[in-house]
Amino acid sequence: RNLEDGECYSHLDKQRILNFMANGGSQDQLQVACDRANQRLHAHFALLAWPFAIEQDLVLDFDGDHDNSTVLSLIDILKKDATRDKLNLSLAHSRELTSHHIKQVADGLPPSLKDLELSFA
């Protein structure tokens, strides 16, 4: 799901919000702004779900539907957050945490990252 596909109380409000996101620019600028916002929102929810996903072994396929051709990988979602420069993630309460899970976090780190804080205790 994408931000621009969402509903708003009034169509005019939605247009105003999208216009603000595009900084009053073109349709291409709006698409870039929406892509950036969607990547950030998706990554935010992926990070929130990460501890649960470790416990349930769902980091690589969060929806758990192994028969489906669509894979919802938290690693891929986080890595796509191309403008993220800071990340703070606590896995302190993950009882099933192994080096394999830490590698999964490392594999998902966006290349733009400059400040990383991981907590395991």
Short mmCIF file of C-alpha atoms in Angstrom, two decimals:
data_model
loop_
_atom_site.label_atom_id
_atom_site.label_comp_id
_atom_site.label_asym_id
_atom_site.label_seq_id
_atom_site.Cartn_x
_atom_site.Cartn_y
_atom_site.Cartn_z
CA ARG A 1 0.00 0.00 0.00
CA ASN A 2 1.16 3.48 -0.78
CA LEU A 3 0.55 6.82 0.83
CA GLU A 4 -0.85 8.42 -2.32
CA ASP A 5 -3.48 5.68 -2.59
CA GLY A 6 -4.92 6.57 0.82
CA GLU A 7 -8.18 8.33 1.47
CA CYS A 8 -8.74 11.76 2.95
CA TYR A 9 -11.81 13.47 4.38
CA SER A 10 -12.10 15.57 1.27
CA HIS A 11 -10.58 15.24 -2.17
CA LEU A 12 -9.39 18.87 -2.00
CA ASP A 13 -7.50 18.16 1.24
CA LYS A 14 -5.79 15.18 -0.38
CA GLN A 15 -4.76 17.31 -3.37
CA ARG A 16 -3.40 20.01 -1.04
CA ILE A 17 -1.38 17.45 0.93
CA LEU A 18 0.07 15.90 -2.22
CA ASN A 19 0.82 19.35 -3.66
CA PHE A 20 2.65 20.25 -0.43
CA MET A 21 4.65 17.01 -0.65
CA ALA A 22 5.66 17.88 -4.20
CA ASN A 23 6.66 21.36 -3.03
CA GLY A 24 4.24 22.79 -5.58
CA GLY A 25 6.13 21.10 -8.39
CA SER A 26 5.43 18.74 -11.23
CA GLN A 27 3.92 15.27 -11.28
CA ASP A 28 7.45 13.86 -11.44
CA GLN A 29 8.39 15.74 -8.27
CA LEU A 30 5.27 14.40 -6.58
CA GLN A 31 6.21 10.85 -7.57
CA VAL A 32 9.71 11.28 -6.12
CA ALA A 33 8.26 12.71 -2.89
CA CYS A 34 5.70 9.89 -2.62
CA ASP A 35 8.34 7.23 -3.29
CA ARG A 36 10.55 8.71 -0.56
CA ALA A 37 7.64 8.91 1.92
CA ASN A 38 6.50 5.36 1.11
CA GLN A 39 10.01 3.99 1.56
CA ARG A 40 10.33 5.73 4.93
CA LEU A 41 6.91 4.56 6.15
CA HIS A 42 7.46 0.99 4.99
CA ALA A 43 10.89 0.92 6.67
CA HIS A 44 9.44 2.38 9.87
CA PHE A 45 6.88 -0.41 10.09
CA ALA A 46 9.50 -3.02 9.16
CA LEU A 47 11.67 -1.86 12.05
CA LEU A 48 8.72 -1.99 14.44
CA ALA A 49 7.92 -5.54 13.31
CA TRP A 50 11.54 -6.78 13.32
CA PRO A 51 11.64 -8.16 16.91
CA PHE A 52 8.38 -10.06 16.35
CA ALA A 53 9.68 -11.30 13.00
CA ILE A 54 12.80 -12.70 14.68
CA GLU A 55 10.69 -14.60 17.21
CA GLN A 56 8.46 -16.03 14.47
CA ASP A 57 11.25 -16.53 11.87
CA LEU A 58 9.50 -14.15 9.45
CA VAL A 59 12.28 -11.64 8.63
CA LEU A 60 12.69 -12.99 5.10
CA ASP A 61 8.97 -13.42 4.39
CA PHE A 62 6.88 -11.44 6.87
CA ASP A 63 3.48 -12.44 5.56
CA GLY A 64 4.46 -16.08 6.14
CA ASP A 65 2.74 -17.21 2.95
CA HIS A 66 5.49 -19.30 1.40
CA ASP A 67 3.19 -20.37 -1.44
CA ASN A 68 2.68 -16.79 -2.59
CA SER A 69 4.91 -15.38 -5.35
CA THR A 70 5.15 -12.08 -3.45
CA VAL A 71 7.76 -12.04 -0.69
CA LEU A 72 7.55 -9.41 2.03
CA SER A 73 11.20 -9.27 3.15
CA LEU A 74 11.92 -6.86 6.01
CA ILE A 75 15.54 -6.80 4.81
CA ASP A 76 14.52 -5.54 1.36
CA ILE A 77 12.03 -3.04 2.78
CA LEU A 78 14.61 -1.47 5.10
CA LYS A 79 17.32 -1.41 2.44
CA LYS A 80 15.02 0.55 0.08
CA ASP A 81 14.81 3.46 2.52
CA ALA A 82 17.38 5.33 0.45
CA THR A 83 17.32 8.59 2.42
CA ARG A 84 17.66 7.08 5.92
CA ASP A 85 20.83 8.30 7.59
CA LYS A 86 20.04 7.25 11.20
CA LEU A 87 18.77 3.99 12.60
CA ASN A 88 18.11 2.97 16.19
CA LEU A 89 16.95 -0.61 16.76
CA SER A 90 16.60 -2.50 20.02
CA LEU A 91 16.52 -6.27 19.96
CA ALA A 92 17.11 -6.49 23.72
CA HIS A 93 14.00 -8.56 24.39
CA SER A 94 14.38 -10.96 21.49
CA ARG A 95 14.79 -14.33 23.19
CA GLU A 96 15.64 -16.15 19.96
CA LEU A 97 18.37 -13.74 18.79
CA THR A 98 21.36 -15.36 17.07
CA SER A 99 24.23 -14.14 14.92
CA HIS A 100 22.08 -15.12 11.92
CA HIS A 101 19.48 -12.52 12.96
CA ILE A 102 22.14 -9.86 13.47
CA LYS A 103 23.42 -10.58 9.96
CA GLN A 104 19.87 -10.10 8.64
CA VAL A 105 19.81 -6.64 10.24
CA ALA A 106 23.20 -5.87 8.70
CA ASP A 107 21.99 -7.05 5.29
CA GLY A 108 19.05 -4.63 5.50
CA LEU A 109 21.04 -1.52 6.36
CA PRO A 110 20.51 1.21 3.75
CA PRO A 111 23.67 2.44 2.03
CA SER A 112 22.90 6.04 3.04
CA LEU A 113 23.17 5.18 6.75
CA LYS A 114 25.63 7.30 8.76
CA ASP A 115 24.50 6.78 12.36
CA LEU A 116 23.63 3.30 13.67
CA GLU A 117 22.61 2.33 17.19
CA LEU A 118 21.80 -1.32 17.92
CA SER A 119 20.89 -2.57 21.37
CA PHE A 120 21.01 -6.22 22.38
CA ALA A 121 20.87 -6.00 26.18
#
